[in-house]
């Protein structure tokens, strides 16, 4: 069981609040209590060892993951996880570490607030420059926003989290939707992201989570990156994958509470398994 989150907060920031539902502190703690009652937390290292030795992972194990490298992980999430002794992995976008740049979807969320329109939320990776043009027209400076709000983890915070036992992975350079990229661009975004994270933080393991989704990412991609990575992670729910080193995770930021979300995903998985349709084919 691989639940995944982005943000836990009681005050969702402008760059996220128009995009997806976040978890409040109470909701998050309730999720963790449910998980701890029914499952046993394992570290990424244990998950990697099980995978490399091809030994079956003990039933009812879970490993928590958090995408996008948000600063709330340092300020809010890490203290809760340390208190409850739950290990976790954080997936980072290289271009955003140290608040050097902002994910184009976050820019859209900020613009939609300032311009009082949801239309900008429809912009995609290919027309992300239009978002910057629009911001310029309305005199909105991303550097000012980044400096004031510090949405992302800094190198110093990441090193501190590593020293506290958290593990980290790559999440692409700047969060494109892979389905919209050419195969070469997909491979470049992945390998460059993984190698940079490994070098910057001197890691002896390499993991990667797909930005948005691995939907429509094909066999050629996986065979091209397999020597650069130990495990990759998708976000299709509780599912098996034809690519044995690509593990699917369960998105937790739904409208239903964590316990119901997990129960629903499990029943769906078991039902699909009965009719042999629970494996993603590439
Ligand atoms: Zn992401």
CSV table of N, CA and C in Angstrom, one decimal, residues 144-254:
chain,number,residue,atom,x,y,z
A,144,UNK,N,8.9,37.7,-6.7
A,144,UNK,CA,8.4,38.3,-5.5
A,144,UNK,C,7.6,37.2,-4.7
A,145,UNK,N,6.7,36.5,-5.5
A,145,UNK,CA,5.9,35.5,-4.8
A,145,UNK,C,6.7,34.4,-4.2
A,146,UNK,N,7.7,33.9,-4.9
A,146,UNK,CA,8.6,32.9,-4.4
A,146,UNK,C,9.3,33.3,-3.1
A,147,UNK,N,9.8,34.6,-3.2
A,147,UNK,CA,10.6,35.1,-2.0
A,147,UNK,C,9.7,35.2,-0.8
A,148,UNK,N,8.4,35.7,-1.0
A,148,UNK,CA,7.5,36.0,0.1
A,148,UNK,C,6.9,34.7,0.6
A,149,UNK,N,6.5,33.8,-0.2
A,149,UNK,CA,5.8,32.6,0.3
A,149,UNK,C,6.6,31.3,0.4
A,150,UNK,N,7.8,31.3,-0.2
A,150,UNK,CA,8.7,30.1,-0.1
A,150,UNK,C,7.9,28.8,-0.2
A,151,UNK,N,7.3,28.5,-1.3
A,151,UNK,CA,6.5,27.3,-1.4
A,151,UNK,C,7.3,26.0,-1.3
A,152,UNK,N,8.5,26.0,-1.7
A,152,UNK,CA,9.3,24.8,-1.8
A,152,UNK,C,10.3,24.6,-0.7
A,153,UNK,N,10.8,23.3,-0.5
A,153,UNK,CA,11.9,23.0,0.4
A,153,UNK,C,13.2,23.6,-0.1
A,154,UNK,N,14.0,24.0,0.8
A,154,UNK,CA,15.4,24.4,0.4
A,154,UNK,C,16.3,23.3,0.6
A,155,UNK,N,17.5,23.4,0.0
A,155,UNK,CA,18.6,22.4,0.1
A,155,UNK,C,18.9,22.1,1.5
A,156,UNK,N,19.0,23.2,2.3
A,156,UNK,CA,19.3,23.0,3.7
A,156,UNK,C,18.2,22.2,4.5
A,157,UNK,N,16.9,22.5,4.2
A,157,UNK,CA,15.8,21.7,4.8
A,157,UNK,C,15.9,20.3,4.3
A,158,UNK,N,16.1,20.0,3.0
A,158,UNK,CA,16.2,18.7,2.5
A,158,UNK,C,17.3,17.9,3.2
A,159,UNK,N,18.5,18.5,3.3
A,159,UNK,CA,19.5,17.8,4.0
A,159,UNK,C,19.2,17.4,5.5
A,160,UNK,N,18.5,18.4,6.1
A,160,UNK,CA,18.1,18.1,7.5
A,160,UNK,C,17.1,16.9,7.5
A,161,UNK,N,16.1,16.9,6.6
A,161,UNK,CA,15.1,15.8,6.5
A,161,UNK,C,15.8,14.5,6.3
A,162,UNK,N,16.9,14.5,5.4
A,162,UNK,CA,17.6,13.3,5.1
A,162,UNK,C,18.3,12.8,6.4
A,163,UNK,N,18.9,13.7,7.2
A,163,UNK,CA,19.5,13.4,8.4
A,163,UNK,C,18.5,12.8,9.5
A,164,UNK,N,17.2,13.2,9.3
A,164,UNK,CA,16.2,12.7,10.2
A,164,UNK,C,15.7,11.4,9.8
A,165,UNK,N,16.1,10.9,8.6
A,165,UNK,CA,15.7,9.5,8.2
A,165,UNK,C,14.8,9.5,7.0
A,166,UNK,N,14.4,10.7,6.5
A,166,UNK,CA,13.5,10.7,5.4
A,166,UNK,C,14.3,10.4,4.1
A,167,UNK,N,13.6,9.8,3.1
A,167,UNK,CA,14.3,9.5,1.9
A,167,UNK,C,13.7,10.4,0.8
A,168,UNK,N,14.5,10.6,-0.3
A,168,UNK,CA,14.1,11.5,-1.3
A,168,UNK,C,14.2,10.9,-2.7
A,169,UNK,N,13.4,11.4,-3.6
A,169,UNK,CA,13.5,10.9,-5.0
A,169,UNK,C,13.3,12.1,-6.0
A,170,UNK,N,13.4,11.7,-7.3
A,170,UNK,CA,13.2,12.7,-8.3
A,170,UNK,C,11.7,12.7,-8.8
A,171,UNK,N,11.3,13.9,-9.4
A,171,UNK,CA,9.9,14.0,-9.8
A,171,UNK,C,9.8,14.8,-11.1
A,172,UNK,N,10.9,14.6,-12.0
A,172,UNK,CA,11.1,15.4,-13.2
A,172,UNK,C,11.7,16.7,-12.9
A,173,UNK,N,12.2,17.4,-14.0
A,173,UNK,CA,12.9,18.7,-13.8
A,173,UNK,C,11.9,19.8,-13.5
A,174,UNK,N,10.8,19.9,-14.3
A,174,UNK,CA,9.8,21.0,-14.0
A,174,UNK,C,8.4,20.6,-14.2
A,175,UNK,N,8.1,19.3,-13.9
A,175,UNK,CA,6.7,18.8,-13.8
A,175,UNK,C,5.8,18.9,-15.1
A,176,UNK,N,6.3,18.3,-16.2
A,176,UNK,CA,5.5,18.3,-17.4
A,176,UNK,C,4.5,17.1,-17.3
A,177,UNK,N,3.5,17.1,-18.2
A,177,UNK,CA,2.6,15.9,-18.3
A,177,UNK,C,3.3,15.0,-19.3
A,178,UNK,N,3.7,13.8,-18.9
A,178,UNK,CA,4.6,12.9,-19.8
A,178,UNK,C,3.9,12.6,-21.1
A,179,UNK,N,2.6,12.4,-21.0
A,179,UNK,CA,1.8,12.0,-22.2
A,179,UNK,C,2.0,13.1,-23.3
A,180,UNK,N,2.3,14.3,-23.0
A,180,UNK,CA,2.4,15.4,-24.0
A,180,UNK,C,3.9,15.5,-24.5
A,181,UNK,N,4.8,14.8,-23.9
A,181,UNK,CA,6.2,14.9,-24.3
A,181,UNK,C,6.6,13.9,-25.4
A,182,UNK,N,7.6,14.1,-26.2
A,182,UNK,CA,8.1,13.1,-27.1
A,182,UNK,C,8.9,12.1,-26.2
A,183,UNK,N,9.2,10.9,-26.7
A,183,UNK,CA,9.9,9.9,-26.0
A,183,UNK,C,11.2,10.4,-25.5
A,184,UNK,N,12.0,11.1,-26.4
A,184,UNK,CA,13.3,11.7,-26.0
A,184,UNK,C,13.1,12.7,-24.8
A,185,UNK,N,12.1,13.5,-24.9
A,185,UNK,CA,11.9,14.5,-23.8
A,185,UNK,C,11.6,13.8,-22.5
A,186,UNK,N,10.8,12.7,-22.6
A,186,UNK,CA,10.4,12.0,-21.4
A,186,UNK,C,11.7,11.4,-20.7
A,187,UNK,N,12.5,10.8,-21.6
A,187,UNK,CA,13.8,10.2,-21.1
A,187,UNK,C,14.7,11.2,-20.5
A,188,UNK,N,14.8,12.4,-21.2
A,188,UNK,CA,15.7,13.5,-20.7
A,188,UNK,C,15.2,14.0,-19.3
A,189,UNK,N,13.9,14.3,-19.3
A,189,UNK,CA,13.3,14.8,-18.0
A,189,UNK,C,13.6,13.9,-16.8
A,190,UNK,N,13.5,12.6,-17.1
A,190,UNK,CA,13.6,11.6,-16.1
A,190,UNK,C,15.1,11.4,-15.6
A,191,UNK,N,16.0,11.1,-16.6
A,191,UNK,CA,17.3,10.8,-16.2
A,191,UNK,C,18.1,12.0,-15.7
A,192,UNK,N,17.8,13.2,-16.3
A,192,UNK,CA,18.5,14.4,-15.8
A,192,UNK,C,18.0,14.7,-14.3
A,193,UNK,N,16.7,14.5,-14.1
A,193,UNK,CA,16.2,14.7,-12.8
A,193,UNK,C,16.8,13.7,-11.7
A,194,UNK,N,16.8,12.5,-12.1
A,194,UNK,CA,17.3,11.4,-11.2
A,194,UNK,C,18.8,11.7,-10.9
A,195,UNK,N,19.6,11.9,-11.9
A,195,UNK,CA,21.1,12.0,-11.7
A,195,UNK,C,21.4,13.3,-10.9
A,196,UNK,N,20.7,14.3,-11.1
A,196,UNK,CA,21.0,15.6,-10.4
A,196,UNK,C,20.6,15.4,-8.9
A,197,UNK,N,19.5,14.8,-8.6
A,197,UNK,CA,19.1,14.5,-7.2
A,197,UNK,C,20.1,13.6,-6.5
A,198,UNK,N,20.5,12.6,-7.2
A,198,UNK,CA,21.5,11.6,-6.6
A,198,UNK,C,22.8,12.4,-6.3
A,199,UNK,N,23.3,13.2,-7.2
A,199,UNK,CA,24.5,13.9,-7.0
A,199,UNK,C,24.4,15.0,-5.9
A,200,UNK,N,23.4,15.8,-6.0
A,200,UNK,CA,23.2,16.9,-5.1
A,200,UNK,C,23.1,16.4,-3.6
A,201,UNK,N,22.4,15.3,-3.4
A,201,UNK,CA,22.2,14.8,-2.0
A,201,UNK,C,23.0,13.5,-1.7
A,202,UNK,N,23.9,13.2,-2.6
A,202,UNK,CA,24.8,12.0,-2.4
A,202,UNK,C,24.1,10.8,-2.0
A,203,UNK,N,23.1,10.3,-2.8
A,203,UNK,CA,22.3,9.2,-2.5
A,203,UNK,C,22.9,7.9,-3.1
A,204,UNK,N,22.7,6.8,-2.4
A,204,UNK,CA,23.1,5.5,-3.0
A,204,UNK,C,21.9,4.7,-3.5
A,205,UNK,N,20.8,5.4,-3.7
A,205,UNK,CA,19.6,4.8,-4.3
A,205,UNK,C,19.0,5.8,-5.2
A,206,UNK,N,18.1,5.3,-6.1
A,206,UNK,CA,17.5,6.3,-7.0
A,206,UNK,C,16.0,5.9,-7.3
A,207,UNK,N,15.1,6.8,-6.9
A,207,UNK,CA,13.7,6.5,-7.1
A,207,UNK,C,13.1,7.8,-7.8
A,208,UNK,N,12.0,7.5,-8.5
A,208,UNK,CA,11.4,8.6,-9.4
A,208,UNK,C,9.9,8.4,-9.3
A,209,UNK,N,9.2,9.5,-9.1
A,209,UNK,CA,7.7,9.4,-9.2
A,209,UNK,C,7.3,10.3,-10.4
A,210,UNK,N,6.3,9.8,-11.2
A,210,UNK,CA,5.9,10.5,-12.4
A,210,UNK,C,5.1,11.8,-12.0
A,211,UNK,N,5.5,12.9,-12.7
A,211,UNK,CA,4.6,14.1,-12.5
A,211,UNK,C,3.3,13.9,-13.1
A,212,UNK,N,2.2,14.3,-12.4
A,212,UNK,CA,0.8,14.0,-12.8
A,212,UNK,C,0.5,12.5,-12.8
A,213,UNK,N,0.9,11.9,-14.0
A,213,UNK,CA,0.5,10.5,-14.2
A,213,UNK,C,1.5,9.8,-15.2
A,214,UNK,N,1.6,8.5,-15.1
A,214,UNK,CA,2.4,7.7,-16.1
A,214,UNK,C,1.5,7.2,-17.2
A,215,UNK,N,0.3,7.7,-17.2
A,215,UNK,CA,-0.7,7.2,-18.2
A,215,UNK,C,-0.1,7.4,-19.7
A,216,UNK,N,-0.2,6.3,-20.5
A,216,UNK,CA,0.3,6.3,-21.8
A,216,UNK,C,1.8,6.4,-22.0
A,217,UNK,N,2.6,6.2,-20.9
A,217,UNK,CA,4.0,6.1,-20.9
A,217,UNK,C,4.3,4.6,-21.3
A,218,UNK,N,5.1,4.4,-22.4
A,218,UNK,CA,5.3,3.1,-23.0
A,218,UNK,C,6.5,2.3,-22.6
A,219,UNK,N,6.6,1.1,-23.1
A,219,UNK,CA,7.7,0.1,-22.7
A,219,UNK,C,9.1,0.7,-23.1
A,220,UNK,N,9.1,1.4,-24.2
A,220,UNK,CA,10.4,2.0,-24.7
A,220,UNK,C,11.0,2.9,-23.7
A,221,UNK,N,10.1,3.7,-23.1
A,221,UNK,CA,10.6,4.7,-22.0
A,221,UNK,C,11.2,3.9,-20.9
A,222,UNK,N,10.4,2.9,-20.4
A,222,UNK,CA,10.9,2.2,-19.2
A,222,UNK,C,12.2,1.4,-19.5
A,223,UNK,N,12.4,0.9,-20.7
A,223,UNK,CA,13.6,0.1,-21.0
A,223,UNK,C,14.8,1.1,-21.1
A,224,UNK,N,14.5,2.4,-21.5
A,224,UNK,CA,15.6,3.4,-21.6
A,224,UNK,C,16.1,3.9,-20.3
A,225,UNK,N,15.2,3.9,-19.3
A,225,UNK,CA,15.6,4.5,-18.0
A,225,UNK,C,16.0,3.5,-16.9
A,226,UNK,N,15.7,2.2,-17.2
A,226,UNK,CA,15.8,1.2,-16.1
A,226,UNK,C,17.2,1.1,-15.5
A,227,UNK,N,18.3,1.4,-16.2
A,227,UNK,CA,19.6,1.3,-15.5
A,227,UNK,C,19.9,2.6,-14.7
A,228,UNK,N,19.0,3.5,-14.7
A,228,UNK,CA,19.3,4.8,-13.9
A,228,UNK,C,18.4,4.8,-12.6
A,229,UNK,N,17.6,3.8,-12.4
A,229,UNK,CA,16.6,4.0,-11.3
A,229,UNK,C,16.3,2.6,-10.7
A,230,UNK,N,16.1,2.6,-9.3
A,230,UNK,CA,15.7,1.4,-8.6
A,230,UNK,C,14.2,1.1,-8.7
A,231,UNK,N,13.4,2.1,-8.5
A,231,UNK,CA,12.0,2.0,-8.6
A,231,UNK,C,11.4,3.3,-9.1
A,232,UNK,N,10.3,3.2,-9.9
A,232,UNK,CA,9.5,4.3,-10.3
A,232,UNK,C,8.1,4.2,-9.7
A,233,UNK,N,7.4,5.3,-9.6
A,233,UNK,CA,6.1,5.3,-8.9
A,233,UNK,C,5.1,6.1,-9.7
A,234,UNK,N,3.9,5.4,-10.0
A,234,UNK,CA,2.8,6.1,-10.6
A,234,UNK,C,1.7,6.5,-9.6
A,235,UNK,N,0.6,6.9,-10.1
A,235,UNK,CA,-0.5,7.3,-9.2
A,235,UNK,C,-1.8,6.8,-9.6
A,236,UNK,N,-1.9,5.6,-10.1
A,236,UNK,CA,-3.1,5.0,-10.7
A,236,UNK,C,-4.0,4.3,-9.6
A,237,UNK,N,-3.6,4.4,-8.4
A,237,UNK,CA,-4.4,3.7,-7.3
A,237,UNK,C,-3.8,2.4,-6.9
A,238,UNK,N,-4.6,1.5,-6.4
A,238,UNK,CA,-4.0,0.1,-6.0
A,238,UNK,C,-4.1,-0.7,-7.3
A,239,UNK,N,-3.0,-0.9,-8.0
A,239,UNK,CA,-3.0,-1.6,-9.2
A,239,UNK,C,-1.6,-2.3,-9.4
A,240,UNK,N,-1.6,-3.4,-10.2
A,240,UNK,CA,-0.3,-3.9,-10.6
A,240,UNK,C,0.1,-3.3,-11.9
A,241,UNK,N,1.4,-3.4,-12.2
A,241,UNK,CA,1.9,-2.8,-13.5
A,241,UNK,C,2.7,-3.9,-14.2
A,242,UNK,N,2.6,-3.9,-15.5
A,242,UNK,CA,3.3,-4.8,-16.3
A,242,UNK,C,4.8,-4.6,-16.1
A,243,UNK,N,5.2,-3.3,-15.9
A,243,UNK,CA,6.6,-3.0,-15.6
A,243,UNK,C,6.8,-3.2,-14.1
A,244,UNK,N,7.6,-4.3,-13.8
A,244,UNK,CA,7.7,-4.7,-12.4
A,244,UNK,C,8.3,-3.7,-11.5
A,245,UNK,N,9.2,-2.8,-12.0
A,245,UNK,CA,9.8,-1.8,-11.1
A,245,UNK,C,9.0,-0.5,-11.1
A,246,UNK,N,7.8,-0.5,-11.7
A,246,UNK,CA,6.9,0.7,-11.6
A,246,UNK,C,5.8,0.4,-10.6
A,247,UNK,N,5.8,1.0,-9.5
A,247,UNK,CA,4.8,0.7,-8.4
A,247,UNK,C,3.7,1.8,-8.4
A,248,UNK,N,2.4,1.3,-8.4
A,248,UNK,CA,1.3,2.3,-8.4
A,248,UNK,C,1.0,2.7,-7.0
A,249,UNK,N,0.7,4.0,-6.8
A,249,UNK,CA,0.3,4.6,-5.5
A,249,UNK,C,-1.1,5.0,-5.5
A,250,UNK,N,-1.6,5.2,-4.2
A,250,UNK,CA,-3.0,5.6,-4.0
A,250,UNK,C,-3.1,7.1,-3.7
A,251,UNK,N,-3.7,7.9,-4.6
A,251,UNK,CA,-3.9,9.3,-4.2
A,251,UNK,C,-4.8,9.4,-3.0
A,252,UNK,N,-4.4,10.2,-2.0
A,252,UNK,CA,-5.2,10.3,-0.8
A,252,UNK,C,-6.0,11.6,-0.7
A,253,UNK,N,-5.7,12.6,-1.6
A,253,UNK,CA,-6.4,13.9,-1.5
A,253,UNK,C,-7.7,13.9,-2.2
A,254,UNK,N,-8.6,13.0,-1.7
A,254,UNK,CA,-9.9,12.9,-2.3
A,254,UNK,C,-10.9,13.6,-1.4
